[in-house]
Short mmCIF file of C-alpha atoms and ligand atoms in Angstrom, two decimals:
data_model
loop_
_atom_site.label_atom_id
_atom_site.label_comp_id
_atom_site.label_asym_id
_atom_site.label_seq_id
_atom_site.Cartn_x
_atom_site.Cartn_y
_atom_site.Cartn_z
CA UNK A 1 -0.63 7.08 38.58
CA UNK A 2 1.28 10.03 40.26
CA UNK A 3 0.81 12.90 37.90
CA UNK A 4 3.50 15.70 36.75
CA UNK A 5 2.70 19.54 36.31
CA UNK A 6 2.96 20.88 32.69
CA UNK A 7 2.96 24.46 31.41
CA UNK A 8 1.36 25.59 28.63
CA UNK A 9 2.50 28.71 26.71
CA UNK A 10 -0.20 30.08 24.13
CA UNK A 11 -0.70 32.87 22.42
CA UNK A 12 -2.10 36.01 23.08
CA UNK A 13 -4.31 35.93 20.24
CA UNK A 14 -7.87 35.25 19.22
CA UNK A 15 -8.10 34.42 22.77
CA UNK A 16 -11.90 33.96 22.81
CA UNK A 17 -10.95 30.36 20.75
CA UNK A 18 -7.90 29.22 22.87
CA UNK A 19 -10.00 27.56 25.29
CA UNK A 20 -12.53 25.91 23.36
CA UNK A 21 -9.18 25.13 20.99
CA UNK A 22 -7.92 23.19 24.18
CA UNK A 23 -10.96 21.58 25.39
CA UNK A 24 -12.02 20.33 21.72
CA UNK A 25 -8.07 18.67 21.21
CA UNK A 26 -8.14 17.16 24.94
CA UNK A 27 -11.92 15.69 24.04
CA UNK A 28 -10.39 13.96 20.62
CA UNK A 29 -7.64 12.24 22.36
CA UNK A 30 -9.74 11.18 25.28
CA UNK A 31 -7.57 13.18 27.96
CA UNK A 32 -9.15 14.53 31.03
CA UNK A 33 -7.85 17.57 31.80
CA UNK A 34 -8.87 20.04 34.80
CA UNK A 35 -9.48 23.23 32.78
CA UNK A 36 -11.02 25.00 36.67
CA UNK A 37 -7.41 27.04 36.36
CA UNK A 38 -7.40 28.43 33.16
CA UNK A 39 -7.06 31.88 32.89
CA UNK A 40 -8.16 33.70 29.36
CA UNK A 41 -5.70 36.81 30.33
CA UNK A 42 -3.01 34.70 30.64
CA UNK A 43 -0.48 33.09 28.47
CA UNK A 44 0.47 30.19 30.83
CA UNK A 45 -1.76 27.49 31.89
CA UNK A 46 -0.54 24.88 34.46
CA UNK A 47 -1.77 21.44 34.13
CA UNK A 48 -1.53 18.19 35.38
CA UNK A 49 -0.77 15.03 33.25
CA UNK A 50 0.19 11.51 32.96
CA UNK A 51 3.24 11.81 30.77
CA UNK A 52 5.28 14.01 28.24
CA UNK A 53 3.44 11.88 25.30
CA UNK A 54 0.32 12.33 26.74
CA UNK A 55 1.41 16.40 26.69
CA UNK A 56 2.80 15.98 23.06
CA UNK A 57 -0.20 14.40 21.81
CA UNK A 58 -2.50 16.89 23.25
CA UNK A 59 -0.47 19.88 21.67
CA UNK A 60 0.59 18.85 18.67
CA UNK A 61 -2.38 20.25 16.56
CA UNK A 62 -3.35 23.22 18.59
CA UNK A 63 -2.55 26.36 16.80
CA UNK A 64 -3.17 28.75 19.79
CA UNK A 65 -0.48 27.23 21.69
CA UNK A 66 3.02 27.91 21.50
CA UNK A 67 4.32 24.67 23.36
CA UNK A 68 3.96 22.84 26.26
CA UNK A 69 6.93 22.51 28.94
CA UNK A 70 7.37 20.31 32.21
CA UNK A 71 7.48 22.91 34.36
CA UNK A 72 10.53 23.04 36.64
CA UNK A 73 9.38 26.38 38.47
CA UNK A 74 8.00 29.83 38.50
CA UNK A 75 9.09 33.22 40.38
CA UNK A 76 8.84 36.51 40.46
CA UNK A 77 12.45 37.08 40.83
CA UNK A 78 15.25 34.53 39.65
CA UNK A 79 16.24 33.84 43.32
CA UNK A 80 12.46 32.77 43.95
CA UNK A 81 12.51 31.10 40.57
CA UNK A 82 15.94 29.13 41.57
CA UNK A 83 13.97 27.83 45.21
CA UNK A 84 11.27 26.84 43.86
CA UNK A 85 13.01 24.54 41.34
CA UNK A 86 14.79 23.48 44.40
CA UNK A 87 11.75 22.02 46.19
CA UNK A 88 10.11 20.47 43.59
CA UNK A 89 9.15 16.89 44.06
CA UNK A 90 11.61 14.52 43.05
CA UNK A 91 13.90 17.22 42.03
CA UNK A 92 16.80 14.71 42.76
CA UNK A 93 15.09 12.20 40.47
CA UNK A 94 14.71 14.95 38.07
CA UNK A 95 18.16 16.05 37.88
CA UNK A 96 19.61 12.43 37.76
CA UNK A 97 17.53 11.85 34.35
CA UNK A 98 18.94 14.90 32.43
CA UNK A 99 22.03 14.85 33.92
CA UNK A 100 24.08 13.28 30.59
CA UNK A 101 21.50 14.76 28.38
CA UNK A 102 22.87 16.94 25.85
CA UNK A 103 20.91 20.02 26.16
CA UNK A 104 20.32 23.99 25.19
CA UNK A 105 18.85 26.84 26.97
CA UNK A 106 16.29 28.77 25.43
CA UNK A 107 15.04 32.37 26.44
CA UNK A 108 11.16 33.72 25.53
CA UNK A 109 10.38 36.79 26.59
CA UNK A 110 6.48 37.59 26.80
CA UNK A 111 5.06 41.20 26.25
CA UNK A 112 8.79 43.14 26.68
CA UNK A 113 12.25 42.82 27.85
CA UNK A 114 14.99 43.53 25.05
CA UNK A 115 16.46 40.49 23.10
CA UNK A 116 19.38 39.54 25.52
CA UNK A 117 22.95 39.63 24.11
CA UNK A 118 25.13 36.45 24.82
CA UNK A 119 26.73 37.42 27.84
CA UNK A 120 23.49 37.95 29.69
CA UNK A 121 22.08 34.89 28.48
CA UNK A 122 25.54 33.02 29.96
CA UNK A 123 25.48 34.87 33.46
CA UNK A 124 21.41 33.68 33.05
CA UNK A 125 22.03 30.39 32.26
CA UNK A 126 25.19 30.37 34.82
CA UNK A 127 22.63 30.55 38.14
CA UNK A 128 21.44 27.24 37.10
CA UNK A 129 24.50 25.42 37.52
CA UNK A 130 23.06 23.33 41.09
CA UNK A 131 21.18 21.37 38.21
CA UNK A 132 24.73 19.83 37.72
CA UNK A 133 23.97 19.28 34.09
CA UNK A 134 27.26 17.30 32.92
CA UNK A 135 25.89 16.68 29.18
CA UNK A 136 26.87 18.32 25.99
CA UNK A 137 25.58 21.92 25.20
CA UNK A 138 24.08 20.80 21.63
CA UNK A 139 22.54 23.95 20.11
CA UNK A 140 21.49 22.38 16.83
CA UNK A 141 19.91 18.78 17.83
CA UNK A 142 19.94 18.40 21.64
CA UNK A 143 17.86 15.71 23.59
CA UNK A 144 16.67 18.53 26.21
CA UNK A 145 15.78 22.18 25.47
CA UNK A 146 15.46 23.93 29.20
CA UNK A 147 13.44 27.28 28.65
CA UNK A 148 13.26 30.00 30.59
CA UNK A 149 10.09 32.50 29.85
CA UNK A 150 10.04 36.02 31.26
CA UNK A 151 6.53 37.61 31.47
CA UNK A 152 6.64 41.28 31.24
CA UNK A 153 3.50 43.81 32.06
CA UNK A 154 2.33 44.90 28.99
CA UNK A 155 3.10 48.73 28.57
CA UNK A 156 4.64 50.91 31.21
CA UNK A 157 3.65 54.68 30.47
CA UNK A 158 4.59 54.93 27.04
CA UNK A 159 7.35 52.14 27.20
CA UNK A 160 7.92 48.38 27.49
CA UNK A 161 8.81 47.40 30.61
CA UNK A 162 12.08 46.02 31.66
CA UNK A 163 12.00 43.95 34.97
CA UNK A 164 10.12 41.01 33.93
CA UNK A 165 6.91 40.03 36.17
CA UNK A 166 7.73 36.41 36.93
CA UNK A 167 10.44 33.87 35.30
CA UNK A 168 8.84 30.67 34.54
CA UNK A 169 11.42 27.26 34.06
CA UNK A 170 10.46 24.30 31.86
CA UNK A 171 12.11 21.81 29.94
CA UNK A 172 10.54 21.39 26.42
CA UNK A 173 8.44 18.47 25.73
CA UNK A 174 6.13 19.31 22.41
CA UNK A 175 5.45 22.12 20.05
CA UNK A 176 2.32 23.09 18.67
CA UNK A 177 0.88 22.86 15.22
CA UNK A 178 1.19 26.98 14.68
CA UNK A 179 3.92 26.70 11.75
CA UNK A 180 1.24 25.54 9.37
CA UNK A 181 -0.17 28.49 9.60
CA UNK A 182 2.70 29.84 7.29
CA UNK A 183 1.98 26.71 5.05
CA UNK A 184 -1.33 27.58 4.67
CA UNK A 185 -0.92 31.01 4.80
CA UNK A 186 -3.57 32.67 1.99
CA UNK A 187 -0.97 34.66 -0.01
CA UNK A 188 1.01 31.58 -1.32
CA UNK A 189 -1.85 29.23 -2.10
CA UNK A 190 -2.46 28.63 -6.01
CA UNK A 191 -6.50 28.81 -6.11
CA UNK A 192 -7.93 31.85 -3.71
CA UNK A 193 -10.59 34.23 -3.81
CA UNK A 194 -12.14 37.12 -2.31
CA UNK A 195 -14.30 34.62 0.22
CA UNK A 196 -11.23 32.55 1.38
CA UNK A 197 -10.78 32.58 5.21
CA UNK A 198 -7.23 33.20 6.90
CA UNK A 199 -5.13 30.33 7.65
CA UNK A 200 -4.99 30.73 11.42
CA UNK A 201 -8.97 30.62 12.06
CA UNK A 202 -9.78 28.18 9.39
CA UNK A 203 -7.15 25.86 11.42
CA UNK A 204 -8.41 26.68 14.63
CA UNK A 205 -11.87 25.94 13.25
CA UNK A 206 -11.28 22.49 12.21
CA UNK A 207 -9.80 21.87 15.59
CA UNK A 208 -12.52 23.14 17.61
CA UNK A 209 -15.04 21.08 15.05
CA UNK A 210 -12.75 17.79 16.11
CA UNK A 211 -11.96 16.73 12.68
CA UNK A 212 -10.68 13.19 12.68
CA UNK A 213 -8.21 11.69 10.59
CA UNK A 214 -9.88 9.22 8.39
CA UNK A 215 -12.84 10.54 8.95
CA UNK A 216 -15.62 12.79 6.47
CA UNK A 217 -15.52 16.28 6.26
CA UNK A 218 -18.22 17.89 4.11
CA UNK A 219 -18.19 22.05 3.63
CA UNK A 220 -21.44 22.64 1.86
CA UNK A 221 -20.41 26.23 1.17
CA UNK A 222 -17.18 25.30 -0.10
CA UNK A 223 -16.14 28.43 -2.39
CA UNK A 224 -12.35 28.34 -2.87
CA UNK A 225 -11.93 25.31 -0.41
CA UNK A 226 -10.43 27.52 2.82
CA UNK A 227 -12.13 24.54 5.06
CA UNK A 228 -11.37 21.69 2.84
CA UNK A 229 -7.54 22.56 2.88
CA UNK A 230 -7.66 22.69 6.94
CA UNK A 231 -9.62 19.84 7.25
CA UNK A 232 -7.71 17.98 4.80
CA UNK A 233 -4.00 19.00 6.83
CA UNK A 234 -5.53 17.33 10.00
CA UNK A 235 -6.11 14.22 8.12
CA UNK A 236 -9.84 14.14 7.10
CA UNK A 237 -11.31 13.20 3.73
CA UNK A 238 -12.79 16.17 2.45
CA UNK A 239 -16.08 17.24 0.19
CA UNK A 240 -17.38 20.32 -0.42
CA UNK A 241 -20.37 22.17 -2.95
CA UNK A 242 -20.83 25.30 -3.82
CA UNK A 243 -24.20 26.63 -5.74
CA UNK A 244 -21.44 28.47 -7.74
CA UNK A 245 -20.25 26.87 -10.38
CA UNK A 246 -17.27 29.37 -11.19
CA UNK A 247 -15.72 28.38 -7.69
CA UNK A 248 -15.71 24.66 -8.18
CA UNK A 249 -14.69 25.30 -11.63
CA UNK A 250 -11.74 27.58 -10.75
CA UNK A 251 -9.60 29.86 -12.85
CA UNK A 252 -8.28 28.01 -15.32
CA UNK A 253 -5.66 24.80 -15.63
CA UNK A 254 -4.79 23.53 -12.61
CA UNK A 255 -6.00 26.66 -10.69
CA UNK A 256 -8.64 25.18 -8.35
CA UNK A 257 -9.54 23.40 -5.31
CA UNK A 258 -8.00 20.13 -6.20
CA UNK A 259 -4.80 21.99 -7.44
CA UNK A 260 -4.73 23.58 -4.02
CA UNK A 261 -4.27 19.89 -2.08
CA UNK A 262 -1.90 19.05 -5.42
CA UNK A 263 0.42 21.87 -3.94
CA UNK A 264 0.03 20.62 -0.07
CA UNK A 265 1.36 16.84 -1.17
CA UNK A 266 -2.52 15.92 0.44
CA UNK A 267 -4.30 15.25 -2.37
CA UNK A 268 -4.88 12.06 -1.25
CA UNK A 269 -7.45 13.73 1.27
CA UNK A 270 -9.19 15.22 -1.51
CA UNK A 271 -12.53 13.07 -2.24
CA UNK A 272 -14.42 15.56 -4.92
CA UNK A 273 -15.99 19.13 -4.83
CA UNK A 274 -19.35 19.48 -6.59
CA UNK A 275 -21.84 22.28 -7.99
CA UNK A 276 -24.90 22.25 -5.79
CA UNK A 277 -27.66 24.01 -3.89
CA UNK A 278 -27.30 22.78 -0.79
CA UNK A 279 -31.28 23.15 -0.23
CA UNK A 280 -31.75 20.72 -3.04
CA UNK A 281 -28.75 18.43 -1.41
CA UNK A 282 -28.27 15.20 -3.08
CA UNK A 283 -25.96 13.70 -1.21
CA UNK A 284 -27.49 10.14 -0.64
CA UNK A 285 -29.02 9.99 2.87
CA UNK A 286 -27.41 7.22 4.11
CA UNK A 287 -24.07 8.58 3.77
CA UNK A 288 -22.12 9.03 7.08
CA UNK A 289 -20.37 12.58 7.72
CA UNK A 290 -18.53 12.53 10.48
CA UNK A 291 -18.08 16.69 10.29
CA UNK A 292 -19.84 19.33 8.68
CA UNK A 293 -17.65 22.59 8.51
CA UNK A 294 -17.97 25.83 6.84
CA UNK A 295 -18.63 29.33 6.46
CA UNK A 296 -22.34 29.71 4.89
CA UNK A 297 -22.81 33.09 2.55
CA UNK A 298 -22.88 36.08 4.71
CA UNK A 299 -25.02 38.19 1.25
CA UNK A 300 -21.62 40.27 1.32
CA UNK A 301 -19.50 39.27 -1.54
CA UNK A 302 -21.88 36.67 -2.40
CA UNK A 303 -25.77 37.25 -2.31
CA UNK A 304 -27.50 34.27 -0.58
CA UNK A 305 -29.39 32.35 -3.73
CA UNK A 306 -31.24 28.65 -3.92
CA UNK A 307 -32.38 27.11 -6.61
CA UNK A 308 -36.07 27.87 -7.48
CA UNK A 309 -37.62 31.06 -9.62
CA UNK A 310 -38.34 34.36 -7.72
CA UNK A 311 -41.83 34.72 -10.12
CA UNK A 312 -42.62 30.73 -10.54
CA UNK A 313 -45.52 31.64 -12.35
CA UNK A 314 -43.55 32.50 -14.94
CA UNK A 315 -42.11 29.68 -15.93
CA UNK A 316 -45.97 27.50 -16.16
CA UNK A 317 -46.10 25.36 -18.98
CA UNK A 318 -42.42 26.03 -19.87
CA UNK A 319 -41.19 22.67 -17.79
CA UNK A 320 -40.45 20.71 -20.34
CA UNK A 321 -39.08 22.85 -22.67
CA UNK A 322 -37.41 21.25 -25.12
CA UNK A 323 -34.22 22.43 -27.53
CA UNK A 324 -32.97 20.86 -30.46
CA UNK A 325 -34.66 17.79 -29.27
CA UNK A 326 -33.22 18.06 -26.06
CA UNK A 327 -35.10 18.55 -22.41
CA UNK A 328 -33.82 22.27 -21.82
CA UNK A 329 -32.87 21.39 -18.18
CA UNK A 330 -30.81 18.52 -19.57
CA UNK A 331 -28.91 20.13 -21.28
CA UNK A 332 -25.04 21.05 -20.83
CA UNK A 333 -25.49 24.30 -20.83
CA UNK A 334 -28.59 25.07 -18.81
CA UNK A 335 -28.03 27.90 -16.14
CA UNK A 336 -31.06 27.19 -13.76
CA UNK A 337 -32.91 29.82 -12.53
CA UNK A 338 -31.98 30.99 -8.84
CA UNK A 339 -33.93 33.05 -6.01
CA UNK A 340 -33.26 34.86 -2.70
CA UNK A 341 -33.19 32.96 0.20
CA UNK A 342 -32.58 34.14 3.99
CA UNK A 343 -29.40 33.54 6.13
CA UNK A 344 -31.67 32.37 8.79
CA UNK A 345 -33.55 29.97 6.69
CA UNK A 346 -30.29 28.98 5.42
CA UNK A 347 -28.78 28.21 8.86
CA UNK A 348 -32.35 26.46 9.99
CA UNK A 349 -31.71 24.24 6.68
CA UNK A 350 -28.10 23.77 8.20
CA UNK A 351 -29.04 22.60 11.46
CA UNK A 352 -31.16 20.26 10.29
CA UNK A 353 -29.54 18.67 7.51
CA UNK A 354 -26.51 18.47 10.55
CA UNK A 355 -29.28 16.98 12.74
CA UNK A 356 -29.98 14.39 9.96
CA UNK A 357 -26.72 13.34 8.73
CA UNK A 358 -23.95 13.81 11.73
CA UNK A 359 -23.51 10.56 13.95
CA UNK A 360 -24.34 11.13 17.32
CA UNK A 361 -21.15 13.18 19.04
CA UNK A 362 -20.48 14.39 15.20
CA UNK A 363 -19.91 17.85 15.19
CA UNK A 364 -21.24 21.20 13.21
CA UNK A 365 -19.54 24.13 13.28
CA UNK A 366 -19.78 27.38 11.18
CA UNK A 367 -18.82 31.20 11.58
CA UNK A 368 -22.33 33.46 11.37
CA UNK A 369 -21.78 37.40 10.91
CA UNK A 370 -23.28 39.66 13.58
CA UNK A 371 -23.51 43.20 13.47
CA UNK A 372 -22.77 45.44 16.20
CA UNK A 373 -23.84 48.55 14.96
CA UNK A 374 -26.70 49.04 16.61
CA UNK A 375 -27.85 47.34 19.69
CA UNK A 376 -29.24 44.43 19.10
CA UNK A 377 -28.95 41.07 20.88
CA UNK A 378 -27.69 38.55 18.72
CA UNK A 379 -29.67 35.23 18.81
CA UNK A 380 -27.51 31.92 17.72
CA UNK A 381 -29.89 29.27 15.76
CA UNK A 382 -30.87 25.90 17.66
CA UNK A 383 -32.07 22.85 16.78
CA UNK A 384 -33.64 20.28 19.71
CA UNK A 385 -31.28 17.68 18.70
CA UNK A 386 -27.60 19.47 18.90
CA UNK A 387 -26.06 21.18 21.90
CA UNK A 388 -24.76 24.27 20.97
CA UNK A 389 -21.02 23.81 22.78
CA UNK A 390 -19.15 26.91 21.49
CA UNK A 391 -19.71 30.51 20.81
CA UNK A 392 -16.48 31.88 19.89
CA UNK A 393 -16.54 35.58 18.89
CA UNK A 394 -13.96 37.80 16.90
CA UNK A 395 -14.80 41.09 16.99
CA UNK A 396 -14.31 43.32 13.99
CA UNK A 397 -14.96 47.39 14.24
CA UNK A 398 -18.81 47.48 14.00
CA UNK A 399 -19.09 43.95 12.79
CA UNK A 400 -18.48 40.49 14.06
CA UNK A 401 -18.32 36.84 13.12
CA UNK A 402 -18.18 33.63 15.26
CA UNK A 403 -17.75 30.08 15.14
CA UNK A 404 -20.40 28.41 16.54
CA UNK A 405 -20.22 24.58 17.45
CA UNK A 406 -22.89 22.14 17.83
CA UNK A 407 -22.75 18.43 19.17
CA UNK A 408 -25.27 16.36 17.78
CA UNK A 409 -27.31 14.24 20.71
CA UNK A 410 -29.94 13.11 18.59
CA UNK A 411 -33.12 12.59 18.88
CA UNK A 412 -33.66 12.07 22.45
CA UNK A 413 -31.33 15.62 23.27
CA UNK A 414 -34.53 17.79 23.57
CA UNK A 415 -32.94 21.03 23.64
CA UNK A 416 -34.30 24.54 22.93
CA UNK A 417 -35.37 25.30 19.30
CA UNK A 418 -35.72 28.28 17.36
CA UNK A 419 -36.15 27.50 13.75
CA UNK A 420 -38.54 29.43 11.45
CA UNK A 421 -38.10 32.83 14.03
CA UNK A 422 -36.39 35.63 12.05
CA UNK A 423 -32.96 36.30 14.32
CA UNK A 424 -31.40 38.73 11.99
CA UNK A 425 -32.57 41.98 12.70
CA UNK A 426 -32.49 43.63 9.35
CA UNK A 427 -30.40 43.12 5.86
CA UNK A 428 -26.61 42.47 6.73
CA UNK A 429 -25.49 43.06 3.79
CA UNK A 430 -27.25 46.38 3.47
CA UNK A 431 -25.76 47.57 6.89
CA UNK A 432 -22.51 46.37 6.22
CA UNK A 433 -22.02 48.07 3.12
CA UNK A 434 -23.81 51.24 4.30
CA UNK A 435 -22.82 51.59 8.11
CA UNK A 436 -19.85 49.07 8.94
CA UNK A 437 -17.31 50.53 6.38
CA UNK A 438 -17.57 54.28 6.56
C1 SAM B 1 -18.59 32.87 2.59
S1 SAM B 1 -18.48 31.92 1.14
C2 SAM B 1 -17.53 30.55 1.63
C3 SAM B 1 -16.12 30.77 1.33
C4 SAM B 1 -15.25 29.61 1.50
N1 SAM B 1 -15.08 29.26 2.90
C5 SAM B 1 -13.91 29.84 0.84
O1 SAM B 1 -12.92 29.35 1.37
O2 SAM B 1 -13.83 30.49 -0.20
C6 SAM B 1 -20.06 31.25 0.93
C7 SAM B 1 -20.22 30.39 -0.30
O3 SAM B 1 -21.54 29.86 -0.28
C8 SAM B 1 -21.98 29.73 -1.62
N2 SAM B 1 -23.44 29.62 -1.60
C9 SAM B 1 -24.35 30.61 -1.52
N3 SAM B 1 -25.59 30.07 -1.52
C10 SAM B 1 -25.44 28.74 -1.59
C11 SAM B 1 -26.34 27.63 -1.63
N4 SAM B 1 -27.65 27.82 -1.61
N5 SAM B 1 -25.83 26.37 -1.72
C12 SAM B 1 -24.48 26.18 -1.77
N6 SAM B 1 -23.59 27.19 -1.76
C13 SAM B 1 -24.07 28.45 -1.66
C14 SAM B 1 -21.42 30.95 -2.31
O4 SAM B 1 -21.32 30.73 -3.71
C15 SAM B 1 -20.05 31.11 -1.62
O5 SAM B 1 -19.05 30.51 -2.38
#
């Protein structure tokens, strides 16, 4: 099958995930896709594929992208811009198939330029008149939307710059999924909390962790449900626990995690939340969950606790207490006792309970803290049956977190290990409160 070129336009943000954004969406609808000419510094990326659903499909979720065009041409000035349009293949063909189309122009302007008045955009739009377009100009609903993107350089001196780099042509063929991140957006959601991640990044996550329609998502750090809701929008049913029962619980009538998918119109993605250490899991073992996604306790706003007694010896003898007739620990309300626990024995328990319960080709993925405050190499947790496939980093002032991705092989994977070696170098939560925010 003869192939056409596509351009991407992404954004120019939290460009450390775009890639692994792109590569986890084309893996999910079985696309291959020659990433060899992707360029992290730019916002363009020309590909090659079979067909405009094949782009639409591939697009429709990302949230790093802005949209994906057929791409009619590229040049650095709009006489080059105009030839090379000229001498595409099939440009004959291509004219012929728009030509009673009713259609708009669009205008993007990357990095500068001032917003063009009407009469530029006309005398613009005017040196494309060899396309011969004879359909309707439809502004509000056309079939075609023909887009021309100006790149600028960044900054000149001290001002924007105003002769655009190149001009890129493309007719529109899909947008992305980056309006839900207004949706979603943190500051009109009913239940939130001082642990609830962004919009944009919780998104991103669940498309970098694959998350399947139809399929299982499990968060076993759920807090306020930031995960759930994401992984619930891209069509997964969703279940979460939290050792902390005021987060499950929520603030009052109809202020919770459930009330959160209520508000979305997706409660139907909503399977349950639950109050549980997820040391002592008891999920049954032979459930299957397709994704495991989440963003463990960093001991920042939340100190890092399991079930269990910090002085056991303590408690001898006093098992079986019994109240009122009652087995203490049976009792409604029985607050069990809770110790410390480490983030790195946490994530050890993580990756192996992942190890355990993902199919083979499920996927883990979680953010872990790092601090860059002093210089200290950061070592990422593996376990010999998951391939650690993404290390995405956002960097913070003299912190940083990042989403790190695992592919379970199973048993037969035999990759490097690390559990039960102390990686973190010394309290996080001490240095963060101490060094990070002065
Ligand atoms: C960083 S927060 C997660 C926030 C969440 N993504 C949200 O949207 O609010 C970590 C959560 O892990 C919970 N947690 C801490 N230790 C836990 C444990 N042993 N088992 C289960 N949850 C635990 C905390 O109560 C906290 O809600």
């Amino acid at each position: 099958m003869v192939k056409k070129q596509y351009l991407l336009y992404m954004v120019q943000i939290h460009t450390n995930f775009r890639l692994a954004e792109l590569e986890s969406l084309a893996d999910l609808f079985n696309l291959d896709i020659d990433f060899s000419k992707y360029n992290a510094d730019s916002p363009f990326f020309f590909v090659e594929l079979d067909n405009d659903d094949q782009a639409r499909q591939w697009i429709k979720r990302s949230i790093l992208t802005k949209a994906i065009y057929e791409y009619w041409g590229k040049g650095e000035t709009m006489e080059q811009l105009h030839d090379t349009i000229k001498n595409l293949e099939g440009f004959q063909t291509r004219k012929e198939q728009f030509k009673h189309s009713s259609f708009k122009f669009e205008f993007e302007n990357f990095q500068g330029g001032k917003k063009k008045d009407m009469a530029t955009k006309v005398k613009q739009m005017e040196t494309f008149k060899y396309l011969n377009f004879e359909g309707k100009i439809d502004l509000k609903n056309p079939h075609e939307t023909f887009t021309l993107i100006e790149e600028y350089e960044s900054v000149v001196g001290n001002k924007a710059a105003t002769v655009p780099l190149s001009y890129t042509f493309g007719r529109f063929v899909g947008s992305s999924d980056r309006s839900s991140m207004e949706r979603y957006d943190l500051k009109k959601r009913p239940y939130k909390g001082t642990t609830s991640f962004e919009a944009e990044l919780s998104l991103v996550s669940a498309n970098i962790a694959q998350v399947k329609p139809g399929s299982l998502m499990y968060d076993p750090f759920a807090g306020t449900g930031s995960f759930l809701t994401a992984g619930g929008h891209y069509g997964a049913l969703v279940m979460g626990s939290d050792i902390d029962g005021r987060m499950i619980r929520g603030k009052g009538a109809n202020i919770d995690i459930k009330s959160n998918f209520n508000y979305y119109n997706e409660s139907n993605k909503f399977l349950d939340v639950m109050t549980m250490d997820f040391t002592h899991n008891a999920l049954r073992t032979n459930l299957v969950i397709d994704t495991i996604l989440c963003d463990p306790p960093y001991g920042i706003r939340e100190s890092i606790k399991i079930l269990g007694a910090r002085d056991p010896e303590r408690f001898i003898g006093k098992e079986n207490l019994v109240i009122d007739g009652e087995k203490a620990f049976l009792r409604k309300d029985y607050i069990p006792t809770k110790k410390p626990y480490s983030l790195d024995s946490l994530l050890d328990d993580l990756l192996k309970y992942s190890a355990e319960r993902l199919p083979v080709g499920g996927r883990l993925a979680f953010w872990m803290p790092t601090a860059n405050d002093e210089n200290v190499e950061t070592i990422i947790p593996l376990h010999s049956n998951l391939e650690l496939k993404y290390n995405c980093v956002q960097e913070f002032n003299k912190w940083s977190r990042r989403l790190l991705v695992y592919i379970n092989r199973g048993d037969t994977f035999n990759g490097p290990t690390n559990g039960g070696v102390q990686r973190s170098p010394s309290n996080f939560r001490e240095r963060y409160f101490n060094h990070f925010n002065k």
